[in-house]
Tab-separated table of C-alpha atoms in Angstrom:
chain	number	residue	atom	x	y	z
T	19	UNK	CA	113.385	78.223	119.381
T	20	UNK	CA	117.199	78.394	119.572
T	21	UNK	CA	117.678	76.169	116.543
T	22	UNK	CA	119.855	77.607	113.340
T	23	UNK	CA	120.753	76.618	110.051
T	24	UNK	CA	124.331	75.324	109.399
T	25	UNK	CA	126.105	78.704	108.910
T	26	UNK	CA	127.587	78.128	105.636
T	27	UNK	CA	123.840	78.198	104.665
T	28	UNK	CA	122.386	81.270	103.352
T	29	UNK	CA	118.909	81.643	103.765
T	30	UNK	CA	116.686	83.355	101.022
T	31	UNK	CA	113.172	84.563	101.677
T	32	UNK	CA	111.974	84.440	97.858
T	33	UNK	CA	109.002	86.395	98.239
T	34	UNK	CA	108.114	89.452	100.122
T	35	UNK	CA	106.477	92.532	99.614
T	36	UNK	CA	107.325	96.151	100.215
T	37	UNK	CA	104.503	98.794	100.662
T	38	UNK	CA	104.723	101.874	98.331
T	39	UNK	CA	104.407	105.532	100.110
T	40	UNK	CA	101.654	107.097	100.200
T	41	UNK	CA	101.204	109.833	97.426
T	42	UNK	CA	103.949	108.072	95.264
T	43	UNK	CA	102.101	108.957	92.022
T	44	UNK	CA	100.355	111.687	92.748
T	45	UNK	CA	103.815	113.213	93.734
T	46	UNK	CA	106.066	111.960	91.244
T	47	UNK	CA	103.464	111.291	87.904
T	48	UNK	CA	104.515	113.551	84.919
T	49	UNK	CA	102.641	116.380	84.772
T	50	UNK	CA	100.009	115.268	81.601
T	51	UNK	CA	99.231	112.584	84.252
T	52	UNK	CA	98.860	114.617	87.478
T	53	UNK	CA	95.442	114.712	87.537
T	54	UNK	CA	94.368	110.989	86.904
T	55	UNK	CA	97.550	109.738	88.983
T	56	UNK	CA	96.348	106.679	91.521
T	57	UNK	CA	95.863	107.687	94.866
T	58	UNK	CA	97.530	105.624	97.672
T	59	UNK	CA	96.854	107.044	101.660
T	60	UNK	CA	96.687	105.849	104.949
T	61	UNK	CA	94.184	106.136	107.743
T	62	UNK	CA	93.120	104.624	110.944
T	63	UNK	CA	91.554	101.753	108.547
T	64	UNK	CA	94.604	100.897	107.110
T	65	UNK	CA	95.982	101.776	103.045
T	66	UNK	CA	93.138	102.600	100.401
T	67	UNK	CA	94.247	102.414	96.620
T	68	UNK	CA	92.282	104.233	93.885
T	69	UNK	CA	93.345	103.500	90.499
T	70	UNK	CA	90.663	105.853	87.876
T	71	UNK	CA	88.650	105.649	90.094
T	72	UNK	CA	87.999	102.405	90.911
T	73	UNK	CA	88.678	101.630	94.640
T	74	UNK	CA	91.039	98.067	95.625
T	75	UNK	CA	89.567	97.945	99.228
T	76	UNK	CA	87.968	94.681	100.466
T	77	UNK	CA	84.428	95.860	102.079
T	78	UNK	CA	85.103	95.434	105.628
T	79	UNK	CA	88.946	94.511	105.600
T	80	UNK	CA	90.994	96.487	107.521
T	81	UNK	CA	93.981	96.399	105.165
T	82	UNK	CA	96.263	96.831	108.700
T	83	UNK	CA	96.357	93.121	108.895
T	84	UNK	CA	98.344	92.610	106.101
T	85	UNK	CA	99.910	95.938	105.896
T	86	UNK	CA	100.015	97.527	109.431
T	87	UNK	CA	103.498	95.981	110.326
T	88	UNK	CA	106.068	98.880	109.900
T	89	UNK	CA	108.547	97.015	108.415
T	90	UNK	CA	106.486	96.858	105.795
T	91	UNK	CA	108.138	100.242	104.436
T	92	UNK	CA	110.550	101.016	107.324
T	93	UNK	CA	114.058	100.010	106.261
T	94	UNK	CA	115.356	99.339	110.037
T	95	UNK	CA	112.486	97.528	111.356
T	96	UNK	CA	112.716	95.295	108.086
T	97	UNK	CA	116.356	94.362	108.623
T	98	UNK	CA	114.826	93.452	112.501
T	99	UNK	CA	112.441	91.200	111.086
T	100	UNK	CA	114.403	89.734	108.466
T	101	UNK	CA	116.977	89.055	111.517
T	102	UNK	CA	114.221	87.284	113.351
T	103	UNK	CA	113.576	84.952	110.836
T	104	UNK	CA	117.205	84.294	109.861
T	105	UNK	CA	116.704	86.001	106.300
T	106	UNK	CA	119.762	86.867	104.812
T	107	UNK	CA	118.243	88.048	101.428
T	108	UNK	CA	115.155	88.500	100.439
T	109	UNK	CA	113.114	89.023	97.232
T	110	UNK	CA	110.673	91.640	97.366
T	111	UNK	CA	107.628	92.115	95.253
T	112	UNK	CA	104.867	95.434	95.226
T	113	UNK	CA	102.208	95.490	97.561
T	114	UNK	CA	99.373	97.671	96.209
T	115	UNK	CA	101.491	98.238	93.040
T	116	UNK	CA	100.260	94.696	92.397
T	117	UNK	CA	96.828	96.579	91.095
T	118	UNK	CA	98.610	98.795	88.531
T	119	UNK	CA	97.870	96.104	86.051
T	120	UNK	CA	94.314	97.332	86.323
T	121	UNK	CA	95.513	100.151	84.080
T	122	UNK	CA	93.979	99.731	80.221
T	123	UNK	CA	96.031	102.864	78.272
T	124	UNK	CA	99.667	101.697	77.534
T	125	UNK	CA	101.029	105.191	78.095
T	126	UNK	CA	99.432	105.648	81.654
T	127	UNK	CA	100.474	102.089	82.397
T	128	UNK	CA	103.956	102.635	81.153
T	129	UNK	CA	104.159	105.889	83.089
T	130	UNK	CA	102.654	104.546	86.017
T	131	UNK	CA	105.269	101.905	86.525
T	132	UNK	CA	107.889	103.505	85.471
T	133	UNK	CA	107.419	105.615	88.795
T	134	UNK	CA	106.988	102.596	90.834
T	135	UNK	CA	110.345	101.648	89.497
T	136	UNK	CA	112.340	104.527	89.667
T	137	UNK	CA	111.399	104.750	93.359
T	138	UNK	CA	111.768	101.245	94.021
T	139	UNK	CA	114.968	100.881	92.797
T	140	UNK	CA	116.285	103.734	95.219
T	141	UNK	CA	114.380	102.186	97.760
T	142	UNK	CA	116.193	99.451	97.806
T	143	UNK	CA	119.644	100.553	97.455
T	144	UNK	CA	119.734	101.109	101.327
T	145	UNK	CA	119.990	97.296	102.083
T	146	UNK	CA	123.707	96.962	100.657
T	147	UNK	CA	122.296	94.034	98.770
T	148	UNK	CA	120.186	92.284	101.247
T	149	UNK	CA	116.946	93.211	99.385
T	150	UNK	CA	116.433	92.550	96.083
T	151	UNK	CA	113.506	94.166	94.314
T	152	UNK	CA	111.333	92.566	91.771
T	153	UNK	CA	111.098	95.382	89.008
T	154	UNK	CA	107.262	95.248	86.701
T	155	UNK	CA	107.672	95.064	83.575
T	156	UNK	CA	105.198	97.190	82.274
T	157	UNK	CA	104.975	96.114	78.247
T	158	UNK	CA	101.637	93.670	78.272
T	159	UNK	CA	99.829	96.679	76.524
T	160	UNK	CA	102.687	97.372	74.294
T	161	UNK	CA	104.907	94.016	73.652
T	162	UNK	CA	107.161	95.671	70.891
T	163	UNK	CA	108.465	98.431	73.760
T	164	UNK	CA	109.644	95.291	75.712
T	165	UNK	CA	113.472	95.211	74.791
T	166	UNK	CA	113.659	98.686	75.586
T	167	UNK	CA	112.158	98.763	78.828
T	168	UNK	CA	114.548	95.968	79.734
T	169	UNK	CA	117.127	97.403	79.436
T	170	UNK	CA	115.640	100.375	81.241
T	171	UNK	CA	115.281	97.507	84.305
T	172	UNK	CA	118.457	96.823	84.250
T	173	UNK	CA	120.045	100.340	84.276
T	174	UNK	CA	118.309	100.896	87.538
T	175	UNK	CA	120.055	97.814	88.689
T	176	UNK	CA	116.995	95.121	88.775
T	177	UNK	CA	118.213	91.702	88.920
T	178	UNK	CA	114.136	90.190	88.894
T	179	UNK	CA	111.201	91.196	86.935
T	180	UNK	CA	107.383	90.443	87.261
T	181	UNK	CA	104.714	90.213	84.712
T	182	UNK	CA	100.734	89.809	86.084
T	183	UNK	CA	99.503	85.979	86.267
T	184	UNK	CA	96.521	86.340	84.235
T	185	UNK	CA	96.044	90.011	82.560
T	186	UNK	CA	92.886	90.796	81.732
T	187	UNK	CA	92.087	90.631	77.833
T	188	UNK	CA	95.712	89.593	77.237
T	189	UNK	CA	97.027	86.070	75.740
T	190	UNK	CA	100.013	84.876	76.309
T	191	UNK	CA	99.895	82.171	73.571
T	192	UNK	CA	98.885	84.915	70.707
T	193	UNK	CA	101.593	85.566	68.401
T	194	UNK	CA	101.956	88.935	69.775
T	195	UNK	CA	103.192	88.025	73.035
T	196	UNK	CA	105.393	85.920	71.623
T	197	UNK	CA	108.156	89.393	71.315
T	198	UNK	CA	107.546	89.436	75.369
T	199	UNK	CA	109.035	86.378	75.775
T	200	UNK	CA	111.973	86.893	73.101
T	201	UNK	CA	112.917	89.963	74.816
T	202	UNK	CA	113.098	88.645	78.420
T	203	UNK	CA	114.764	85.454	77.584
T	204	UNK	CA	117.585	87.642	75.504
T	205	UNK	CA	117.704	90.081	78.872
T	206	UNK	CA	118.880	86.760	81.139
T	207	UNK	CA	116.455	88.484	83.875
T	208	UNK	CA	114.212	85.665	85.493
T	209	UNK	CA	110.456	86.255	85.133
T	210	UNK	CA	108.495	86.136	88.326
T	211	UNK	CA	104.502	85.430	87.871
T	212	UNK	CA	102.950	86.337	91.307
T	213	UNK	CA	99.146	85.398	92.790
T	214	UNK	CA	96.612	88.623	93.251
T	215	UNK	CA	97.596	91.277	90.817
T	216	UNK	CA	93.869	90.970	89.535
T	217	UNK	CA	92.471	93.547	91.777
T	218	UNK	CA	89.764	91.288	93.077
T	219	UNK	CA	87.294	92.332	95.750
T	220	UNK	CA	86.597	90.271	98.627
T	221	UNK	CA	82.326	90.058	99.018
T	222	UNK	CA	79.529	88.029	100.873
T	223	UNK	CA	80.348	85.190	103.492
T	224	UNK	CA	83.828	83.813	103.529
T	225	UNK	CA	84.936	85.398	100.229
T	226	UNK	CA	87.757	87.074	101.867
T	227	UNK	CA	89.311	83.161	102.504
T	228	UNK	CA	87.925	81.621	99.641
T	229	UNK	CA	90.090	84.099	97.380
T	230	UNK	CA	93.235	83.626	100.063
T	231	UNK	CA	93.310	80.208	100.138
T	232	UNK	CA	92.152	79.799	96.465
T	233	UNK	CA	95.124	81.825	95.873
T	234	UNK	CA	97.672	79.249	97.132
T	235	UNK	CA	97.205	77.391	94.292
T	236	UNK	CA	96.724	79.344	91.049
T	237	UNK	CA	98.858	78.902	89.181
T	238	UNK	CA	98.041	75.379	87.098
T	239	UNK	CA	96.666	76.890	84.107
T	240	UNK	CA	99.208	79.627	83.511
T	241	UNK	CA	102.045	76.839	83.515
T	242	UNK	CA	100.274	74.597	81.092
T	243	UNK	CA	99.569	77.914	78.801
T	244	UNK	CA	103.629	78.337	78.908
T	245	UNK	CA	104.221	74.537	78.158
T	246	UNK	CA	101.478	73.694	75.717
T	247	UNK	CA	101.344	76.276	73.752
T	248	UNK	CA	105.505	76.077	73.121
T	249	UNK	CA	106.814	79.246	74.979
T	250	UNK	CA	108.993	77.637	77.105
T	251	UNK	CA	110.054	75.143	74.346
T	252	UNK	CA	111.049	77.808	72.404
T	253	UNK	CA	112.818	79.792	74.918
T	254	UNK	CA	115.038	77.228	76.726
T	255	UNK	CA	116.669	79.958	78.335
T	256	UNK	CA	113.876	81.624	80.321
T	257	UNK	CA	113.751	81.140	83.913
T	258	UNK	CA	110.521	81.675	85.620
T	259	UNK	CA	109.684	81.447	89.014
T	260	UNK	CA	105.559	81.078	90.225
T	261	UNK	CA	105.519	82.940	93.649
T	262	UNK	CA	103.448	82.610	95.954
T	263	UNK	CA	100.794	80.005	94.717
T	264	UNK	CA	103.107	77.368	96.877
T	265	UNK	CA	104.940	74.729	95.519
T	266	UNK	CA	102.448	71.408	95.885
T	267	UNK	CA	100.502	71.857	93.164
T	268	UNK	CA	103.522	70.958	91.558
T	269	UNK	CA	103.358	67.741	91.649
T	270	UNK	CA	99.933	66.850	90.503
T	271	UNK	CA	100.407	69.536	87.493
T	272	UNK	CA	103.617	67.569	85.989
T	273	UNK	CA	101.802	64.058	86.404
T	274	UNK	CA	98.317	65.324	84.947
T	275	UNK	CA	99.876	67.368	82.310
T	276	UNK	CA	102.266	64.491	81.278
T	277	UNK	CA	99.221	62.046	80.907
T	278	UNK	CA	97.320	64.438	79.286
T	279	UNK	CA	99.591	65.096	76.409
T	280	UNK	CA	100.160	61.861	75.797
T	281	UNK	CA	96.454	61.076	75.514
T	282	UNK	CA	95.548	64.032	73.241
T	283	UNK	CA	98.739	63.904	71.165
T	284	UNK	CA	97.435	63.672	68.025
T	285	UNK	CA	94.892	66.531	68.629
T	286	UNK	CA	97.823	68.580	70.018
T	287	UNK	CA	99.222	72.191	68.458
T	288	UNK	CA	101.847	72.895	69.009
T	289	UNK	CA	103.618	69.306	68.856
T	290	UNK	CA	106.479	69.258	71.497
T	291	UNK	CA	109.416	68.170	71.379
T	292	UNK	CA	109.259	66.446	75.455
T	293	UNK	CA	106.767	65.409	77.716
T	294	UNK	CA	105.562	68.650	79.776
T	295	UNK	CA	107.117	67.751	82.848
T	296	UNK	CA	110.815	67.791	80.656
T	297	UNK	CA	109.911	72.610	80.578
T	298	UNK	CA	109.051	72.017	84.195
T	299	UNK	CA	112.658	71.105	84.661
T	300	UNK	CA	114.129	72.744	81.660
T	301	UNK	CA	112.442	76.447	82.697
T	302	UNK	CA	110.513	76.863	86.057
T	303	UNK	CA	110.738	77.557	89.728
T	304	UNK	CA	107.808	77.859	92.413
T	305	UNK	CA	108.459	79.345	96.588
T	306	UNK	CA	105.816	78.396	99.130
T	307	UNK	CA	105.848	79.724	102.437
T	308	UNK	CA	104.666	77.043	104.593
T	309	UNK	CA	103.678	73.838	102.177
T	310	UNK	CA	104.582	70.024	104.149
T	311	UNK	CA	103.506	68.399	101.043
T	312	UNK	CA	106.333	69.903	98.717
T	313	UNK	CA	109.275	69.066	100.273
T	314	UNK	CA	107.778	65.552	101.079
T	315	UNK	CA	107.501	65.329	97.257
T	316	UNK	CA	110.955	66.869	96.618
T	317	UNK	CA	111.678	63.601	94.425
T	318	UNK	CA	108.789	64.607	92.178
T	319	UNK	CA	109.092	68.463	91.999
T	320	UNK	CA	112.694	68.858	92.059
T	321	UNK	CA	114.795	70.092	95.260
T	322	UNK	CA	116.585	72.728	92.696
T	323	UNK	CA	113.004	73.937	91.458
T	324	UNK	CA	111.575	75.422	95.019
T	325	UNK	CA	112.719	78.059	96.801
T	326	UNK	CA	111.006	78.742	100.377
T	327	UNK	CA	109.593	82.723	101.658
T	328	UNK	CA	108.807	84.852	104.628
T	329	UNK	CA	105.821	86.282	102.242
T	330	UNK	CA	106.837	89.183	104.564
T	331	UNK	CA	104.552	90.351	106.625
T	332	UNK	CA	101.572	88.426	105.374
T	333	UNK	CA	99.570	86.741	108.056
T	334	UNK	CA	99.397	83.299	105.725
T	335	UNK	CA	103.463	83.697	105.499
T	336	UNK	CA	105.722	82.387	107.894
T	337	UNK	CA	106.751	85.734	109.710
T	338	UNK	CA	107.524	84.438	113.449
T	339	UNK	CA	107.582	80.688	112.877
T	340	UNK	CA	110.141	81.010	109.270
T	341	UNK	CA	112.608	79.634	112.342
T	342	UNK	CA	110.097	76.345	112.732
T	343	UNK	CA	109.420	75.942	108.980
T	344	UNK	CA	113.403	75.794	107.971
T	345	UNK	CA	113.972	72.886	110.933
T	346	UNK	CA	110.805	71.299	109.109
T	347	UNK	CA	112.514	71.484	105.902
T	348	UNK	CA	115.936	70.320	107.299
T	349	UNK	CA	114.660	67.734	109.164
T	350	UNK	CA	112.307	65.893	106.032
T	351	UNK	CA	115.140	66.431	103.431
T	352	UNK	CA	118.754	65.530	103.021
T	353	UNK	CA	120.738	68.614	103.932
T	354	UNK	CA	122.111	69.556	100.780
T	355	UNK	CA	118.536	69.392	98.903
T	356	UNK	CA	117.516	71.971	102.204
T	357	UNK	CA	120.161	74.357	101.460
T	358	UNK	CA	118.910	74.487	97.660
T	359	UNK	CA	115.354	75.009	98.954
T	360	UNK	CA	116.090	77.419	101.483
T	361	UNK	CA	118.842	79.833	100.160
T	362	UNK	CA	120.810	78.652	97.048
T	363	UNK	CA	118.301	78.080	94.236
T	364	UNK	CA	117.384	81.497	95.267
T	365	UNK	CA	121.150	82.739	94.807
T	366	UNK	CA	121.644	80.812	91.916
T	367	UNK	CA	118.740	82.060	90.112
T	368	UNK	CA	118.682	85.879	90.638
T	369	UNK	CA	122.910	85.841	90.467
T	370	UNK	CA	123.558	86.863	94.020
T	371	UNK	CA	126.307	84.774	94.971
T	372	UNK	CA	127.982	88.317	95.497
T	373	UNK	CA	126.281	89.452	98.152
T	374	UNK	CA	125.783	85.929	99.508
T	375	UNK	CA	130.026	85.399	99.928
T	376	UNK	CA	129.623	88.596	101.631
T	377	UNK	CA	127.453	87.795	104.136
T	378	UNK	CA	128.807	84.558	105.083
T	379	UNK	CA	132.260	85.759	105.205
T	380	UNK	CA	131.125	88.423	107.140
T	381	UNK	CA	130.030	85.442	109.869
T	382	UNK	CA	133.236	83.843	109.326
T	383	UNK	CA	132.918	81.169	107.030
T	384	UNK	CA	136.036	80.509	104.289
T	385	UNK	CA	133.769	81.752	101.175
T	386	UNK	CA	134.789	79.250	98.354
T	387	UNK	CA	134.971	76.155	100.283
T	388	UNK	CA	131.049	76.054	101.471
């Protein structure tokens, strides 16, 4: 397909993944922590995980299918791909470091991250901006170490930051929390939530899709837990951005939630201050890869609350068709709303316009009058 994007139009791929080397904690753990430091390797069956002792391979899955493509961790083949697909930045999350939320001891989780950091951030510095990496924030265990660690983030240049979608034995309503969300709103980093950091295995007939696809929308009760419970009324400021769980659900979510409230209102604790749908607007952000029904309810969702990824080089992404996908988008909205969507939210959000007037002056358009 020889079709392109107007080229004043950057194009943002707000959600990939990177794989981490193999050995990267057993090489670079402190010392105390040599010994119980997760093991990550390679074979003809693909990556295996072990994280004390518990194994993160799918019986039967050869993890190759999601992870075999060498761009995957090989900075010049990535740049290839992201060529193909006409990304000119893209947001990129862990891969296996997805599972370090496993972890149960604050100090090994800390630790444990804290490596994954350090060597992403150095990891990405080759890209001279074209890949921004999504830092963990590694303080669920320990919520008062949060401003701190922050700040930490941000010395090593992270412009994004993750916390896990539903951590085990953690609430995000409790009043503990509550310093999390302080902390991250006072940073100006956007929070990313992203699907599958649980660790989950894959077992018996069709669980492998049922978890996939079951995937691709998740993310319904963790965005009524932020709105009902106040956070995002409270913290007007935070941005966060559901990735991966595509952006339909949307839709339904605002109207349901809205009716609910307004039905239960008297029963309701916290009382707030606007309809749900008002912190939808106010606070949040969802990508999708390939999801019709979004951008055909762009009226509903918002066309400055999506953002559209690669989910590079998943096999459910759009890695080989992203070309297709962005003429869909272009063709069902107006043009400006499919600039937001594909590139500018993106830009706007993580505060790349930078690198953005870079790379479209470096294509020759007049940066400032775009």
């Amino acid at each position: 397909m020889d079709w392109r994007p107007p080229k004043e139009h950057i194009i943002v791929s707000a959600d990939d993944h990177v794989m981490e080397p193999v050995h990267l904690w057993e090489d670079r753990m402190p010392a105390r922590y040599k010994d119980w430091a997760p093991k990550l390797w390679r074979d003809d069956a693909g990556y295996h995980l072990e994280v004390e002792g518990r194994s993160f391979d799918s019986p039967g899955f050869n993890s190759q299918l999601i992870e075999g493509r060498e761009g995957i961790h090989d900075p010049a083949l990535r740049l290839a791909d992201m060529d193909g697909d006409l990304v000119d930045i893209s947001i990129a999350f862990p891969q296996r470091g997805l599972a370090l939320f496993y972890i149960r001891d604050a100090d090994k989780l800390m630790a444990t991250v804290d490596v994954y950091n350090q060597w992403f951030a150095e990891w990405c510095g080759q890209f001279d901006g074209r890949v921004i990496g999504v830092g963990i924030l590694p303080t669920i265990l320990r919520p008062e170490a949060t401003r701190e660690y922050l700040q930490r983030l941000k010395s090593l240049g992270f412009k994004a930051i993750m916390l896990p979608s539903y951590p085990r034995g953690i609430q995000y309503n409790s009043q503990e929390a509550e310093q999390i969300f302080d902390a991250i709103e006072e940073s100006g980093l956007p929070l990313s939530f992203h699907v599958g950091e649980a660790g989950e295995q894959s077992t018996g007939h069709g669980a492998l899709l049922t978890y996939i696809t079951a995937q691709l929308q998740s993310f319904r009760k963790l965005w009524c837990t932020l709105v009902f419970s106040g956070i995002l009324e409270r913290h007007p400021d935070l941005k966060v951005i559901f990735t991966e769980g595509g952006a339909s659900w949307a839709a339904s979510a605002l109207y349901d939630a809205d009716n609910v409230y307004r039905a239960y209102e008297t029963e309701t604790r916290p009382k707030l201050a606007r309809l749900p749908s008002f912190y939808w607007r106010q606070n949040c952000y969802a990508t999708f890869m390939d999801d019709p029904t979004a951008y055909r309810e762009v009226d509903r969702i918002g066309a400055d609350k999506i953002m559209w990824s690669v989910d590079y080089p998943h096999p459910e992404g759009t890695l080989g068709y992203g070309r297709r996908v962005l003429k869909e988008i272009y063709d069902t909205v107006s043009e400006a709303d499919a600039r937001k969507i594909v590139g500018q939210n993106a830009v706007d959000v993580w505060g790349l316009q930078e690198t953005a007037d870079r790379i479209l002056a470096a294509r020759g358009v007049e940066v400032g009058k775009v």
